[in-house]
Amino acid sequence: MSIAADQTQSWLDQHPGAPLAGAGASWLDSARANALALFERIGLPGVRDEQWRYTNLRALKSKLYQPAANSQSDWSLPESDHPRFVLVDGVYNAGLSNLEGVAKGVQFMPLDDAVADSRFDLETRFGSTLPAQQHGFSALNTAYCQGGYVLMLGAGATSKSPLEVLFLNSATDSTADASAISHTRNFIIADANSQCTVIERHQGTDGSVYLHNTITEIIAGDNAHIDHYKIQQDSCDAFHIGGVFIEQARSAQVKTHNLALGGLVARNDVRASLSGEGAHIEMNGLVFGRGRQHVDNHTEVVHAVPHCTSDEYYRSVLDDQSRSVFRGRIIVAQDAQQTNAEQQNNNLLLSAGAEADTKPQLEIYADDVQCSHGATVGQLDPKSLFYLNSRGIDTESARALLTFAFANEVIERIAIESVRDEMTQLIAGALLDGMEELL
Amino acid sequence: MLSVKNLHASVFDTPILKGLNLEVNAGEVHAIMGPNGSGKSTLANVVAGRPGYEITEGTVEYQGKDIREMDASERAGEGVFLAFQYPVEIPGVSNMAMLKAAINSLRKYRGEGEMPAAEFLQLIKEKAALVEMKQELLKRSVNEGFSGGEKKRNEILQMAMLEPTLALLDETDSGLDIDALKIVSKGVNALRSPERAMVLVTHYQRLLDYIVPDYVHVLSDGKIVKSGDKSLALELEEKGYSWIEQELQQAS
C-alpha cells in the first residue's frame, strides 16, 4: 500500500462514530457512501494538484484528528438583534441560537430538519453546486458533515435583518493526542425575487488546534438578491478549509465578502456558476496575514450564458512570515457573449519575509466580451510615507494609516454599516493602538 | 529662525546643492527663484527631511536646533511644513482622518493632549472656508481625483490647520490658473504673521504679485548667487535668468 493510500485510510479511521446530520435519509446515506468511495480514490490533495500547488498542507496533514468533542460550554456571545444560528464544533446548538423573528416566507433551520422534510427537496440540491471535479476535502465534507444551517427563502420573501451564523470551535487541550475535526454543510436556497443577507462568523480561541471543513451551497433563483459575508477569525493555530459554491439563475445578484483574518492555514474556494442571463456576482476578499499564517483564496466564475457580469476584488495585507495565494479563474463559454468580467488582486507586503502568489486565469471562448484583470504585489509607497511624515505623523503611524487605507478599499465594499465599522475597528486596532479613533 | 550654512546636498547620490547659505528670520517671506535644475526644490525638500536627500556638508539649524538628524515627522513637530510641488494622492485615507492624525501627532510631539473633536471640526470648517474648499472634499481620500488647483488648495488648507512656524512652499503656483492662484495667495497671506516665516520656491515672478516677499534670492547651480528685495524678481522677469548667468560669467 502506498504512503498516500495509507494516509487516506488513516483519515477515514479518524472519523469513527462521528454524529452525522440527517442519518437515515437513504439519499444522503448513498451520497455519503459515494463520497467515501471518491475520497478513497483521490485522497487529500497535495502539491502535485495544480490547484493546491501553493497550498502548504504539511502542518495540517501531520496532525491526528478526532471528531470535535463539543467540550466547551461557557460561551459568552455578544448581544445581537438579528436571528442567530449557532453551531458548536459543527453541531447545531439550540440553546445559544435564536431563530425567532425571521421574516415571513423565510425558514432558518438545522441541516437535520431540512433533510428530514421532503418539502425542502434537499435531495436534488445537495452537492448540486459543487464543481464536477471535487477535491478530497469536499468529499470528506459530504461523507462526514455533522451539521449546518439551511436558509430557505420562498418566492418574494425578504429578510430585512441580516441572518447571523456562528461557527464556534471549542478551546482544545494542547496536550491531547488528536486535534478536533468538524465538517459542516450549509445551504442558502433563495427562490425567485427573494432577498437576504447572511453573515457567517468562524471563531475559535487562539492557541486551539482544530480543523474545520465547511461548505456553503448557495442557490439563487431568478432575480434573487443574496449578500453573503464570511468573517473568518479562527484560532491562529487552526486549519480552515472552506468552500462557497454558488449557482445563479436569471438576473440573480449575489455578493460574497470573504474576510480572512484567522487560521494557521486557511483555504477558501469561492465558485459562482452564472447560468441565467443577467446574473451578477461580486466577490470581495480581504486577507490580513501575520505570524506564519498561510491564506489561500481560489475563485472561479463560470460565465455560461450571455449578458452576465462578474466583479472580483481581492486584497491581501501580509506581515511577518505570512503568505497568501490567490488564484482567480474566469471561464467565458462560447455562447456567453456580452460578458463583462473584472478581476483585481492587490497584495501589500509589510515585511521581507512575507510572500504573495497571484495567478489570474482567464479562459475566454466567446468573442464579444469585456474582461479585465490586474494583479499587483508591492510595498508601501515611500512618497506617501514622506507625505504623511512631513505632516508630523511618525513613521509607525504613517505605515499603519497607509496599510489601513489599502485594506479599506475592500472594507468600503461592505454594504452593512455595522459590519463595515466592525472591520474598520478590527483592522485599524490591530495595526495601531488607538488608530480606530481617527477613522 | 532658519540658518543654513555652506549646505551641500545630494539627491540619491547626485550633488545638487553646493554651498548654499540662507538666513530666514521670523515674520519674513523669502522667495527662492532660479532656472530649472538649480536646486530650488531640493533646498525645500532637504529642509523638510525628505529621505534620499542627503546633507553631505554644512549645517541646518532651526530655532537654534540642529535638525539634520531629525526625520521629517520630528521636523514637522518642530514647526516645519512643506507644501508639495506634486501633492501625493492617498486612496483610502480621508482628508479629515489625515488632518486629525497630523494635528494629534504634532500635539503629542509637543507634549499636548489631543484636540477635542468639536474644536477640530470648528477649525477645519473655518480653514476650509479660507481656501474655498468644499466640505465634501474633506471627506474624500487625500487628493484622490482632485484637480491641480484643488490639490494646491489642499496643501494650503493643511498648512492653515497645522500652523507651522516655517512654511516651505515648493512651486505652489505651478500649474495654477489665475483664479486658483488668487485663492492660494489669499490663504498664504492670511497666514503671514510676525511669528511665522515663509520660503516660497517659485519659477515664476507672477506669484510674487500676489504674495509680496521681503527678500528674493536667485539660485544657480546649487548656490544663491544674487539676493535682493522684490524688485529683483521684476528685473528677472524682464531680463530672464540668462542675465544672471552672464553677470556671473563676467564676474569670473
mmCIF file of C-alpha atoms in Angstrom, chain A residues 49-401:
data_model
loop_
_atom_site.group_PDB
_atom_site.id
_atom_site.type_symbol
_atom_site.label_atom_id
_atom_site.label_comp_id
_atom_site.label_asym_id
_atom_site.label_seq_id
_atom_site.Cartn_x
_atom_site.Cartn_y
_atom_site.Cartn_z
ATOM 1 C CA ASP A 49 -2.515 19.011 -7.841
ATOM 2 C CA GLU A 50 -2.327 22.210 -9.848
ATOM 3 C CA GLN A 51 -4.975 23.884 -7.701
ATOM 4 C CA TRP A 52 -3.141 23.032 -4.500
ATOM 5 C CA ARG A 53 0.401 23.652 -5.666
ATOM 6 C CA TYR A 54 0.969 26.630 -3.416
ATOM 7 C CA THR A 55 -1.142 25.401 -0.504
ATOM 8 C CA ASN A 56 1.132 24.041 2.140
ATOM 9 C CA LEU A 57 -0.812 21.267 3.869
ATOM 10 C CA ARG A 58 2.167 19.713 5.604
ATOM 11 C CA ALA A 59 1.210 21.015 9.059
ATOM 12 C CA LEU A 60 -2.419 20.042 8.512
ATOM 13 C CA LYS A 61 -1.526 16.534 7.409
ATOM 14 C CA SER A 62 0.968 15.988 10.212
ATOM 15 C CA LYS A 63 -1.772 16.083 12.851
ATOM 16 C CA LEU A 64 -4.029 13.316 14.072
ATOM 17 C CA TYR A 65 -7.711 14.150 14.330
ATOM 18 C CA GLN A 66 -10.807 13.004 16.094
ATOM 19 C CA PRO A 67 -14.336 14.337 15.867
ATOM 20 C CA ALA A 68 -14.631 17.531 17.867
ATOM 21 C CA ALA A 69 -15.913 16.848 21.355
ATOM 22 C CA ASN A 70 -18.274 19.789 21.783
ATOM 23 C CA SER A 71 -16.466 20.287 25.052
ATOM 24 C CA GLN A 72 -16.774 23.980 25.748
ATOM 25 C CA SER A 73 -19.963 25.227 27.343
ATOM 26 C CA ASP A 74 -19.043 28.639 28.721
ATOM 27 C CA TRP A 75 -19.760 30.720 25.648
ATOM 28 C CA SER A 76 -20.433 34.365 26.111
ATOM 29 C CA LEU A 77 -21.815 35.759 22.915
ATOM 30 C CA PRO A 78 -22.209 39.437 22.123
ATOM 31 C CA GLU A 79 -25.775 40.695 22.067
ATOM 32 C CA SER A 80 -27.447 40.660 18.708
ATOM 33 C CA ASP A 81 -30.755 41.899 17.381
ATOM 34 C CA HIS A 82 -30.536 39.525 14.459
ATOM 35 C CA PRO A 83 -31.753 35.961 14.227
ATOM 36 C CA ARG A 84 -28.752 33.879 15.108
ATOM 37 C CA PHE A 85 -27.862 30.306 14.307
ATOM 38 C CA VAL A 86 -25.067 28.832 16.421
ATOM 39 C CA LEU A 87 -23.048 25.711 15.797
ATOM 40 C CA VAL A 88 -20.526 24.462 18.329
ATOM 41 C CA ASP A 89 -17.876 22.209 16.830
ATOM 42 C CA GLY A 90 -20.039 21.679 13.789
ATOM 43 C CA VAL A 91 -23.228 20.780 15.653
ATOM 44 C CA TYR A 92 -26.305 22.982 15.980
ATOM 45 C CA ASN A 93 -26.707 24.402 19.468
ATOM 46 C CA ALA A 94 -30.346 25.303 20.123
ATOM 47 C CA GLY A 95 -29.605 26.892 23.500
ATOM 48 C CA LEU A 96 -27.280 29.502 22.035
ATOM 49 C CA SER A 97 -29.350 30.105 18.925
ATOM 50 C CA ASN A 98 -32.242 32.428 18.394
ATOM 51 C CA LEU A 99 -34.226 31.693 15.291
ATOM 52 C CA GLU A 100 -37.166 33.885 16.299
ATOM 53 C CA GLY A 101 -38.046 36.892 14.276
ATOM 54 C CA VAL A 102 -37.224 35.638 10.815
ATOM 55 C CA ALA A 103 -39.355 37.252 8.161
ATOM 56 C CA LYS A 104 -42.430 35.696 6.583
ATOM 57 C CA GLY A 105 -41.554 33.158 3.929
ATOM 58 C CA VAL A 106 -38.107 32.609 5.403
ATOM 59 C CA GLN A 107 -37.085 29.385 7.117
ATOM 60 C CA PHE A 108 -33.867 29.113 9.028
ATOM 61 C CA MET A 109 -33.178 25.633 10.376
ATOM 62 C CA PRO A 110 -30.573 22.997 11.146
ATOM 63 C CA LEU A 111 -29.471 20.691 8.360
ATOM 64 C CA ASP A 112 -31.095 17.718 10.147
ATOM 65 C CA ASP A 113 -34.545 19.291 9.961
ATOM 66 C CA ALA A 114 -34.167 20.209 6.313
ATOM 67 C CA VAL A 115 -33.040 16.698 5.380
ATOM 68 C CA ALA A 116 -35.957 15.170 7.256
ATOM 69 C CA ASP A 117 -38.578 17.251 5.473
ATOM 70 C CA SER A 118 -39.044 16.215 1.857
ATOM 71 C CA ARG A 119 -40.775 19.532 1.035
ATOM 72 C CA PHE A 120 -37.385 21.192 1.035
ATOM 73 C CA ASP A 121 -36.137 18.790 -1.590
ATOM 74 C CA LEU A 122 -32.568 18.858 -0.375
ATOM 75 C CA GLU A 123 -32.054 15.574 -2.190
ATOM 76 C CA THR A 124 -31.780 17.254 -5.597
ATOM 77 C CA ARG A 125 -29.880 20.245 -4.245
ATOM 78 C CA PHE A 126 -27.275 18.600 -2.055
ATOM 79 C CA GLY A 127 -23.949 18.876 -3.864
ATOM 80 C CA SER A 128 -25.554 20.383 -6.973
ATOM 81 C CA THR A 129 -23.335 23.481 -6.910
ATOM 82 C CA LEU A 130 -20.049 21.662 -6.449
ATOM 83 C CA PRO A 131 -17.638 21.599 -9.378
ATOM 84 C CA ALA A 132 -17.543 18.351 -11.345
ATOM 85 C CA GLN A 133 -14.005 17.780 -10.209
ATOM 86 C CA GLN A 134 -14.083 17.703 -6.448
ATOM 87 C CA HIS A 135 -11.143 17.606 -4.117
ATOM 88 C CA GLY A 136 -10.690 15.316 -1.122
ATOM 89 C CA PHE A 137 -11.893 17.851 1.421
ATOM 90 C CA SER A 138 -15.263 18.328 -0.231
ATOM 91 C CA ALA A 139 -15.650 14.552 -0.499
ATOM 92 C CA LEU A 140 -14.887 14.273 3.221
ATOM 93 C CA ASN A 141 -17.383 17.046 3.870
ATOM 94 C CA THR A 142 -20.170 15.147 2.109
ATOM 95 C CA ALA A 143 -19.189 11.908 3.808
ATOM 96 C CA TYR A 144 -18.995 13.268 7.337
ATOM 97 C CA CYS A 145 -20.895 16.549 7.658
ATOM 98 C CA GLN A 146 -22.334 16.706 11.176
ATOM 99 C CA GLY A 147 -24.430 19.785 10.868
ATOM 100 C CA GLY A 148 -25.002 23.089 9.218
ATOM 101 C CA TYR A 149 -27.603 25.719 8.623
ATOM 102 C CA VAL A 150 -30.227 25.745 5.938
ATOM 103 C CA LEU A 151 -31.825 29.002 4.932
ATOM 104 C CA MET A 152 -34.820 28.765 2.615
ATOM 105 C CA LEU A 153 -36.436 31.839 1.154
ATOM 106 C CA GLY A 154 -39.762 31.429 -0.579
ATOM 107 C CA ALA A 155 -40.575 33.386 -3.719
ATOM 108 C CA GLY A 156 -40.535 37.111 -2.949
ATOM 109 C CA ALA A 157 -39.515 36.619 0.685
ATOM 110 C CA THR A 158 -37.333 39.391 2.015
ATOM 111 C CA SER A 159 -35.307 39.213 5.168
ATOM 112 C CA LYS A 160 -34.598 42.824 6.110
ATOM 113 C CA SER A 161 -32.498 41.891 9.109
ATOM 114 C CA PRO A 162 -29.213 40.113 8.401
ATOM 115 C CA LEU A 163 -29.149 36.473 9.462
ATOM 116 C CA GLU A 164 -26.130 35.562 11.527
ATOM 117 C CA VAL A 165 -24.435 32.191 11.737
ATOM 118 C CA LEU A 166 -21.742 31.487 14.318
ATOM 119 C CA PHE A 167 -19.382 28.589 13.884
ATOM 120 C CA LEU A 168 -17.775 28.276 17.313
ATOM 121 C CA ASN A 169 -14.885 25.969 17.932
ATOM 122 C CA SER A 170 -14.201 24.700 21.441
ATOM 123 C CA ALA A 171 -10.897 25.518 23.066
ATOM 124 C CA THR A 172 -8.691 22.469 22.653
ATOM 125 C CA ASP A 173 -6.254 20.854 25.000
ATOM 126 C CA SER A 174 -2.773 21.267 23.587
ATOM 127 C CA THR A 175 -1.607 18.062 25.280
ATOM 128 C CA ALA A 176 -4.279 15.895 23.608
ATOM 129 C CA ASP A 177 -3.067 13.291 21.118
ATOM 130 C CA ALA A 178 -5.554 14.273 18.479
ATOM 131 C CA SER A 179 -6.909 17.602 17.288
ATOM 132 C CA ALA A 180 -10.595 18.297 16.782
ATOM 133 C CA ILE A 181 -12.090 17.968 13.318
ATOM 134 C CA SER A 182 -15.531 19.034 12.199
ATOM 135 C CA HIS A 183 -17.351 19.193 8.889
ATOM 136 C CA THR A 184 -20.297 21.468 8.231
ATOM 137 C CA ARG A 185 -22.554 21.754 5.212
ATOM 138 C CA ASN A 186 -24.796 24.760 4.719
ATOM 139 C CA PHE A 187 -27.404 25.873 2.231
ATOM 140 C CA ILE A 188 -28.927 29.149 1.178
ATOM 141 C CA ILE A 189 -31.779 28.426 -1.181
ATOM 142 C CA ALA A 190 -33.416 31.577 -2.436
ATOM 143 C CA ASP A 191 -36.454 31.373 -4.670
ATOM 144 C CA ALA A 192 -37.365 33.987 -7.256
ATOM 145 C CA ASN A 193 -37.243 37.651 -6.161
ATOM 146 C CA SER A 194 -36.228 36.832 -2.614
ATOM 147 C CA GLN A 195 -33.606 38.786 -0.739
ATOM 148 C CA CYS A 196 -31.339 38.204 2.260
ATOM 149 C CA THR A 197 -28.035 38.948 3.905
ATOM 150 C CA VAL A 198 -26.173 36.193 5.712
ATOM 151 C CA ILE A 199 -23.191 36.786 7.987
ATOM 152 C CA GLU A 200 -21.132 33.695 8.730
ATOM 153 C CA ARG A 201 -18.656 34.058 11.562
ATOM 154 C CA HIS A 202 -15.993 31.453 12.162
ATOM 155 C CA GLN A 203 -14.383 31.711 15.571
ATOM 156 C CA GLY A 204 -12.055 29.874 17.887
ATOM 157 C CA THR A 205 -9.798 30.614 20.830
ATOM 158 C CA ASP A 206 -6.230 31.435 19.899
ATOM 159 C CA GLY A 207 -3.921 28.567 20.648
ATOM 160 C CA SER A 208 -6.583 25.975 19.867
ATOM 161 C CA VAL A 209 -5.734 23.470 17.183
ATOM 162 C CA TYR A 210 -8.638 22.173 15.112
ATOM 163 C CA LEU A 211 -9.677 21.602 11.540
ATOM 164 C CA HIS A 212 -12.982 22.945 10.323
ATOM 165 C CA ASN A 213 -14.036 21.879 6.862
ATOM 166 C CA THR A 214 -17.074 23.822 5.745
ATOM 167 C CA ILE A 215 -19.094 24.189 2.579
ATOM 168 C CA THR A 216 -21.900 26.620 1.895
ATOM 169 C CA GLU A 217 -24.028 25.996 -1.172
ATOM 170 C CA ILE A 218 -25.953 28.974 -2.469
ATOM 171 C CA ILE A 219 -28.724 28.500 -4.968
ATOM 172 C CA ALA A 220 -30.047 31.828 -6.172
ATOM 173 C CA GLY A 221 -33.290 31.748 -8.133
ATOM 174 C CA ASP A 222 -34.495 34.280 -10.725
ATOM 175 C CA ASN A 223 -33.731 37.815 -9.601
ATOM 176 C CA ALA A 224 -32.839 36.718 -6.070
ATOM 177 C CA HIS A 225 -30.511 39.048 -4.161
ATOM 178 C CA ILE A 226 -28.073 37.470 -1.730
ATOM 179 C CA ASP A 227 -25.263 39.065 0.233
ATOM 180 C CA HIS A 228 -23.011 36.533 1.886
ATOM 181 C CA TYR A 229 -20.364 37.522 4.410
ATOM 182 C CA LYS A 230 -17.793 35.155 5.738
ATOM 183 C CA ILE A 231 -15.795 36.582 8.617
ATOM 184 C CA GLN A 232 -13.147 34.015 9.381
ATOM 185 C CA GLN A 233 -11.487 34.615 12.749
ATOM 186 C CA ASP A 234 -10.423 31.104 13.553
ATOM 187 C CA SER A 235 -7.643 30.420 16.018
ATOM 188 C CA CYS A 236 -4.253 31.317 14.597
ATOM 189 C CA ASP A 237 -3.231 27.689 15.133
ATOM 190 C CA ALA A 238 -6.268 26.215 13.414
ATOM 191 C CA PHE A 239 -6.931 24.911 9.928
ATOM 192 C CA HIS A 240 -9.848 26.225 7.943
ATOM 193 C CA ILE A 241 -10.898 24.650 4.685
ATOM 194 C CA GLY A 242 -13.881 26.413 3.211
ATOM 195 C CA GLY A 243 -15.957 26.413 0.084
ATOM 196 C CA VAL A 244 -18.716 28.742 -1.063
ATOM 197 C CA PHE A 245 -20.378 27.360 -4.158
ATOM 198 C CA ILE A 246 -22.990 29.386 -5.959
ATOM 199 C CA GLU A 247 -25.475 28.662 -8.682
ATOM 200 C CA GLN A 248 -27.253 31.685 -10.161
ATOM 201 C CA ALA A 249 -30.379 31.760 -12.268
ATOM 202 C CA ARG A 250 -31.589 34.608 -14.491
ATOM 203 C CA SER A 251 -30.772 38.086 -13.112
ATOM 204 C CA ALA A 252 -29.749 36.690 -9.720
ATOM 205 C CA GLN A 253 -27.473 39.155 -7.890
ATOM 206 C CA VAL A 254 -25.020 37.676 -5.421
ATOM 207 C CA LYS A 255 -22.258 39.348 -3.446
ATOM 208 C CA THR A 256 -19.708 37.438 -1.409
ATOM 209 C CA HIS A 257 -17.393 39.022 1.118
ATOM 210 C CA ASN A 258 -14.611 36.869 2.327
ATOM 211 C CA LEU A 259 -12.715 38.365 5.230
ATOM 212 C CA ALA A 260 -9.901 36.023 6.145
ATOM 213 C CA LEU A 261 -8.240 37.100 9.355
ATOM 214 C CA GLY A 262 -7.554 33.887 11.267
ATOM 215 C CA GLY A 263 -6.261 30.365 10.872
ATOM 216 C CA LEU A 264 -2.749 28.996 10.548
ATOM 217 C CA VAL A 265 -3.739 27.561 7.191
ATOM 218 C CA ALA A 266 -6.932 28.888 5.655
ATOM 219 C CA ARG A 267 -8.083 27.872 2.246
ATOM 220 C CA ASN A 268 -11.247 29.190 0.726
ATOM 221 C CA ASP A 269 -12.758 28.321 -2.618
ATOM 222 C CA VAL A 270 -15.472 30.558 -3.988
ATOM 223 C CA ARG A 271 -17.123 29.464 -7.183
ATOM 224 C CA ALA A 272 -20.048 31.005 -9.000
ATOM 225 C CA SER A 273 -21.794 29.475 -11.929
ATOM 226 C CA LEU A 274 -23.758 32.102 -13.845
ATOM 227 C CA SER A 275 -26.308 30.075 -15.713
ATOM 228 C CA GLY A 276 -29.131 32.575 -16.238
ATOM 229 C CA GLU A 277 -28.837 35.710 -18.363
ATOM 230 C CA GLY A 278 -28.327 38.968 -16.471
ATOM 231 C CA ALA A 279 -26.835 37.296 -13.411
ATOM 232 C CA HIS A 280 -24.233 39.265 -11.483
ATOM 233 C CA ILE A 281 -21.643 38.063 -8.995
ATOM 234 C CA GLU A 282 -19.425 40.257 -6.867
ATOM 235 C CA MET A 283 -16.576 38.590 -4.989
ATOM 236 C CA ASN A 284 -14.723 40.636 -2.420
ATOM 237 C CA GLY A 285 -11.907 39.395 -0.293
ATOM 238 C CA LEU A 286 -9.521 40.677 2.315
ATOM 239 C CA VAL A 287 -6.633 38.731 3.773
ATOM 240 C CA PHE A 288 -4.829 40.016 6.830
ATOM 241 C CA GLY A 289 -1.919 37.687 7.441
ATOM 242 C CA ARG A 290 0.504 37.752 10.341
ATOM 243 C CA GLY A 291 2.928 35.380 12.012
ATOM 244 C CA ARG A 292 3.239 32.228 9.944
ATOM 245 C CA GLN A 293 -0.292 32.289 8.567
ATOM 246 C CA HIS A 294 -0.960 30.877 5.138
ATOM 247 C CA VAL A 295 -4.150 32.049 3.471
ATOM 248 C CA ASP A 296 -5.347 30.768 0.114
ATOM 249 C CA ASN A 297 -8.210 32.096 -1.914
ATOM 250 C CA HIS A 298 -9.306 30.343 -5.027
ATOM 251 C CA THR A 299 -12.092 31.906 -7.002
ATOM 252 C CA GLU A 300 -13.815 30.702 -10.092
ATOM 253 C CA VAL A 301 -16.512 32.373 -12.138
ATOM 254 C CA VAL A 302 -18.205 30.475 -14.897
ATOM 255 C CA HIS A 303 -19.972 32.676 -17.418
ATOM 256 C CA ALA A 304 -22.149 30.069 -19.085
ATOM 257 C CA VAL A 305 -24.705 32.339 -20.797
ATOM 258 C CA PRO A 306 -24.755 35.847 -22.336
ATOM 259 C CA HIS A 307 -25.154 39.186 -20.539
ATOM 260 C CA CYS A 308 -23.734 38.247 -17.157
ATOM 261 C CA THR A 309 -21.317 40.319 -15.153
ATOM 262 C CA SER A 310 -18.705 39.492 -12.543
ATOM 263 C CA ASP A 311 -16.586 41.741 -10.397
ATOM 264 C CA GLU A 312 -13.805 40.358 -8.215
ATOM 265 C CA TYR A 313 -11.781 42.417 -5.793
ATOM 266 C CA TYR A 314 -9.309 40.674 -3.516
ATOM 267 C CA ARG A 315 -6.608 42.296 -1.429
ATOM 268 C CA SER A 316 -4.019 40.871 0.964
ATOM 269 C CA VAL A 317 -2.012 42.596 3.649
ATOM 270 C CA LEU A 318 0.839 40.374 4.717
ATOM 271 C CA ASP A 319 3.190 40.908 7.618
ATOM 272 C CA ASP A 320 5.898 38.795 9.294
ATOM 273 C CA GLN A 321 6.319 35.415 7.583
ATOM 274 C CA SER A 322 2.759 35.173 6.326
ATOM 275 C CA ARG A 323 1.825 34.072 2.874
ATOM 276 C CA SER A 324 -1.170 34.386 0.618
ATOM 277 C CA VAL A 325 -2.180 32.707 -2.571
ATOM 278 C CA PHE A 326 -4.805 33.998 -4.950
ATOM 279 C CA ARG A 327 -5.994 32.115 -7.950
ATOM 280 C CA GLY A 328 -8.760 33.701 -9.958
ATOM 281 C CA ARG A 329 -10.200 31.702 -12.774
ATOM 282 C CA ILE A 330 -12.750 33.170 -15.150
ATOM 283 C CA ILE A 331 -14.323 30.966 -17.753
ATOM 284 C CA VAL A 332 -16.397 32.543 -20.510
ATOM 285 C CA ALA A 333 -18.214 29.899 -22.518
ATOM 286 C CA GLN A 334 -18.558 30.199 -26.262
ATOM 287 C CA ASP A 335 -22.204 31.263 -26.033
ATOM 288 C CA ALA A 336 -21.621 33.774 -23.249
ATOM 289 C CA GLN A 337 -21.490 36.864 -25.455
ATOM 290 C CA GLN A 338 -21.698 40.348 -23.921
ATOM 291 C CA THR A 339 -19.997 39.127 -20.787
ATOM 292 C CA ASN A 340 -18.375 41.730 -18.595
ATOM 293 C CA ALA A 341 -15.837 40.289 -16.170
ATOM 294 C CA GLU A 342 -13.440 42.191 -13.955
ATOM 295 C CA GLN A 343 -10.852 40.898 -11.573
ATOM 296 C CA GLN A 344 -8.374 42.692 -9.330
ATOM 297 C CA ASN A 345 -5.922 41.205 -6.879
ATOM 298 C CA ASN A 346 -3.570 43.501 -4.999
ATOM 299 C CA ASN A 347 -1.095 42.415 -2.387
ATOM 300 C CA LEU A 348 0.758 44.531 0.119
ATOM 301 C CA LEU A 349 3.872 43.089 1.715
ATOM 302 C CA LEU A 350 4.822 44.684 5.015
ATOM 303 C CA SER A 351 7.888 42.597 5.730
ATOM 304 C CA ALA A 352 10.705 40.981 3.807
ATOM 305 C CA GLY A 353 9.564 37.557 4.992
ATOM 306 C CA ALA A 354 6.017 37.833 3.637
ATOM 307 C CA GLU A 355 5.079 36.354 0.283
ATOM 308 C CA ALA A 356 2.163 36.634 -2.121
ATOM 309 C CA ASP A 357 1.442 34.427 -5.085
ATOM 310 C CA THR A 358 -1.209 35.543 -7.509
ATOM 311 C CA LYS A 359 -2.468 33.777 -10.559
ATOM 312 C CA PRO A 360 -5.191 35.213 -12.761
ATOM 313 C CA GLN A 361 -6.510 32.639 -15.183
ATOM 314 C CA LEU A 362 -8.810 33.724 -17.982
ATOM 315 C CA GLU A 363 -10.335 31.221 -20.361
ATOM 316 C CA ILE A 364 -12.424 33.017 -22.921
ATOM 317 C CA TYR A 365 -14.221 31.145 -25.675
ATOM 318 C CA ALA A 366 -16.671 33.878 -26.725
ATOM 319 C CA ASP A 367 -15.617 36.778 -28.980
ATOM 320 C CA ASP A 368 -17.787 39.686 -27.848
ATOM 321 C CA VAL A 369 -16.772 40.146 -24.220
ATOM 322 C CA GLN A 370 -15.127 42.617 -21.913
ATOM 323 C CA CYS A 371 -12.710 41.044 -19.493
ATOM 324 C CA SER A 372 -10.079 42.818 -17.493
ATOM 325 C CA HIS A 373 -7.778 41.661 -14.775
ATOM 326 C CA GLY A 374 -4.922 43.074 -12.797
ATOM 327 C CA ALA A 375 -2.590 41.718 -10.179
ATOM 328 C CA THR A 376 -0.023 43.603 -8.123
ATOM 329 C CA VAL A 377 2.395 42.764 -5.348
ATOM 330 C CA GLY A 378 4.036 45.754 -3.698
ATOM 331 C CA GLN A 379 5.142 47.604 -0.626
ATOM 332 C CA LEU A 380 4.072 50.847 0.987
ATOM 333 C CA ASP A 381 4.763 53.814 -1.257
ATOM 334 C CA PRO A 382 7.754 55.860 0.059
ATOM 335 C CA LYS A 383 6.273 59.060 -1.424
ATOM 336 C CA SER A 384 3.084 58.610 0.575
ATOM 337 C CA LEU A 385 5.074 57.806 3.697
ATOM 338 C CA PHE A 386 7.084 61.004 3.356
ATOM 339 C CA TYR A 387 3.929 62.998 2.713
ATOM 340 C CA LEU A 388 2.409 61.813 5.993
ATOM 341 C CA ASN A 389 5.728 62.186 7.852
ATOM 342 C CA SER A 390 6.002 65.771 6.658
ATOM 343 C CA ARG A 391 2.630 66.446 8.306
ATOM 344 C CA GLY A 392 4.037 65.314 11.624
ATOM 345 C CA ILE A 393 2.782 61.723 11.544
ATOM 346 C CA ASP A 394 5.546 59.406 12.733
ATOM 347 C CA THR A 395 6.665 56.512 10.579
ATOM 348 C CA GLU A 396 4.953 53.770 12.582
ATOM 349 C CA SER A 397 1.615 55.594 12.478
ATOM 350 C CA ALA A 398 2.062 56.542 8.830
ATOM 351 C CA ARG A 399 2.683 52.910 7.892
ATOM 352 C CA ALA A 400 -0.377 51.833 9.853
ATOM 353 C CA LEU A 401 -2.519 54.501 8.221
#
